[in-house]
Short mmCIF file of C-alpha atoms in Angstrom, two decimals:
data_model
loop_
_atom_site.label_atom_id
_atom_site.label_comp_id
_atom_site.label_asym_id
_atom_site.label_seq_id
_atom_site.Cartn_x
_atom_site.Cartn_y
_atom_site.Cartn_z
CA UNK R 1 86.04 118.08 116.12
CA UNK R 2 87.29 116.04 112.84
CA UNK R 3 89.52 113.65 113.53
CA UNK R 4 91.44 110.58 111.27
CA UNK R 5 93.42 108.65 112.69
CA UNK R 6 95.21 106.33 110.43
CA UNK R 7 96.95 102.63 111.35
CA UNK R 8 98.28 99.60 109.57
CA UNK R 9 101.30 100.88 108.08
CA UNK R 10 104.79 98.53 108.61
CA UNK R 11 107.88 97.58 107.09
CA UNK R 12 107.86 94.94 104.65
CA UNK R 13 110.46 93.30 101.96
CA UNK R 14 109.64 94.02 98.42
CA UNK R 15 106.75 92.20 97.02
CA UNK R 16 104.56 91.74 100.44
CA UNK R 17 101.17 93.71 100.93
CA UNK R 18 99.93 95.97 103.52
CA UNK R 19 96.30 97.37 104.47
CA UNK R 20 96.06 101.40 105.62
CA UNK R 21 93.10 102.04 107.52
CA UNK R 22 91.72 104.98 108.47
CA UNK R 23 88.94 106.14 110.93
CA UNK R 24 87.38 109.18 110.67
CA UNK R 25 84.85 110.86 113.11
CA UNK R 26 83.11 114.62 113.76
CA UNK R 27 81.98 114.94 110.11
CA UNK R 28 79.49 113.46 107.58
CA UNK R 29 82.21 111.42 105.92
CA UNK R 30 80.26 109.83 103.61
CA UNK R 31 79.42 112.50 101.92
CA UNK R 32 83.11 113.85 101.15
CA UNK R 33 85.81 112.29 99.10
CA UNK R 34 88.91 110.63 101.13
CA UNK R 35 92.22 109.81 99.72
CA UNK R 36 95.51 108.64 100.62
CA UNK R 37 98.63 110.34 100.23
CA UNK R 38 102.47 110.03 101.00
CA UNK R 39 105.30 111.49 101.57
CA UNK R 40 109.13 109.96 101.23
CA UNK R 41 111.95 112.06 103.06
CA UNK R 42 113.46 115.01 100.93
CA UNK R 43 110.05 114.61 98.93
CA UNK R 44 106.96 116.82 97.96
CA UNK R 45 103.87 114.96 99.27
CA UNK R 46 101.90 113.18 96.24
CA UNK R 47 98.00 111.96 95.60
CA UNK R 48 98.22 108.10 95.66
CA UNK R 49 94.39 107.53 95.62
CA UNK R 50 90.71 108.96 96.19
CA UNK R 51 87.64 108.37 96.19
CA UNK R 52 84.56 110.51 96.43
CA UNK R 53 81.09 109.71 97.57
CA UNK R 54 79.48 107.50 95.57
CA UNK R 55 82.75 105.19 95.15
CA UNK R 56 84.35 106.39 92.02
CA UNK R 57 88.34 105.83 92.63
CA UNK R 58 91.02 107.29 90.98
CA UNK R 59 95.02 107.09 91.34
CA UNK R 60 98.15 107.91 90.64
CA UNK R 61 100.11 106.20 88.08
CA UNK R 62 102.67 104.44 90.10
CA UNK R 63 99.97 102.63 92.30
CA UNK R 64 97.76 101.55 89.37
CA UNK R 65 96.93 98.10 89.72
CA UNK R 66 98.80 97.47 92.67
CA UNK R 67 96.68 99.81 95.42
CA UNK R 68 93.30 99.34 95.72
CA UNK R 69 91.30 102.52 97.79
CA UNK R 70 87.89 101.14 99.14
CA UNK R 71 85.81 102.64 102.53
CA UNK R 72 83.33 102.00 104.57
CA UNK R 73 80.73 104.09 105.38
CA UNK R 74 78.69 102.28 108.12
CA UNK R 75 82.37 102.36 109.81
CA UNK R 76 83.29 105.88 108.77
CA UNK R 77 86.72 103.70 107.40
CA UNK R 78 88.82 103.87 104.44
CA UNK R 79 90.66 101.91 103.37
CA UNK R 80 94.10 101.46 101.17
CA UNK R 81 95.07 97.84 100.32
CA UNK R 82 98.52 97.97 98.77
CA UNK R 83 100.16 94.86 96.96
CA UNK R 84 103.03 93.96 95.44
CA UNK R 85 105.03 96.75 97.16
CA UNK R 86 108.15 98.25 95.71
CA UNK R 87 111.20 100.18 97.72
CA UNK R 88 109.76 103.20 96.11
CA UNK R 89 106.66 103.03 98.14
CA UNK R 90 108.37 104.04 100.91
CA UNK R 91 106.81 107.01 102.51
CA UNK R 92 104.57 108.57 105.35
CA UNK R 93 100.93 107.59 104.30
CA UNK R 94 98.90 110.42 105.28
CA UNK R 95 94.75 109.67 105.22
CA UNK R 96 92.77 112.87 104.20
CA UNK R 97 88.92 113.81 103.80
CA UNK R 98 86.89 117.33 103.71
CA UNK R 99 85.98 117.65 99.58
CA UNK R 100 83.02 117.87 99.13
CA UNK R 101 83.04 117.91 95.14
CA UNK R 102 82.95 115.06 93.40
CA UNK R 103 85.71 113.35 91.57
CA UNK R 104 87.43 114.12 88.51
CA UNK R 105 90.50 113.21 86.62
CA UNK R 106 93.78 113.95 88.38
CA UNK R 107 92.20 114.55 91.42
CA UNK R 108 95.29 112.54 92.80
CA UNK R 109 97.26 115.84 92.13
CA UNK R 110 94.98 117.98 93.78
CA UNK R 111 96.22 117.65 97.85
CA UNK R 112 95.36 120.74 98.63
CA UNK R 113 91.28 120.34 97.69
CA UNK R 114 91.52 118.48 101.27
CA UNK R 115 90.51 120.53 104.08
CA UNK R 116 91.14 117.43 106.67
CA UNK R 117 94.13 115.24 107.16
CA UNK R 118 95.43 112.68 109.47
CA UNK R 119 98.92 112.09 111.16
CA UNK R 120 99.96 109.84 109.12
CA UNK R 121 101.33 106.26 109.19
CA UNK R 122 105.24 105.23 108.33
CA UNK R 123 105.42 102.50 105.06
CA UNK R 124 108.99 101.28 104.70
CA UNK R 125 109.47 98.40 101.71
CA UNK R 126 112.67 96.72 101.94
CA UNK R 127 114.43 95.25 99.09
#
């Protein structure tokens, strides 16, 4: 049975930093690319970041240079270290796994290549 289970998410003022994890179990998660994505209230979900199985990352626009995607694979763990956070960041941060392709540009945009997906974790900036 798949299963990730996300943590770490908070509320923080405008500016601060926060680190997503996310544990995954009952499939060879190494071999699959994991993202993170979110969701704000009234809002479609969007990609925020991936990356596939030999590390490449990619993400979306608004987190450039502020979000950094990384995992673990001795852990099974992703991660999602997020800096300088805005108000806009606000959302349900939703870990998910289960491509097996490998990444290519815009893959952020692509939610639905993901067969697995966590519960999510709430991420409320405060300015």
């Amino acid at each position: 049975q798949v299963q990730l289970v996300e943590s770490g998410g908070g509320s923080v003022q405008a500016g601060g930093s926060l680190r997503l994890t996310c544990v995954a179990s009952g499939y060879a998660y190494s071999n699959y690319c994991m993202g993170w994505f979110r969701q704000a209230p009234g809002k479609e979900r969007e990609g925020v970041a991936v990356i596939d199985s030999d590390g490449t990352t990619s993400y979306a626009d608004s987190v450039k240079g502020r979000f950094t995607i990384s995992k673990d694979n001795a852990k099974n763990t992703l991660y999602l270290q997020m800096n300088s956070l805005k108000p806009e960041d606000t959302a349900m941060y939703y870990c998910a796994g289960g491509f097996s392709g490998s990444s290519f540009p815009g893959i952020v945009h692509y939610s639905n290549l993901f067969g697995y997906w966590g519960q999510g974790t709430q991420v409320t900036v405060s300015s």
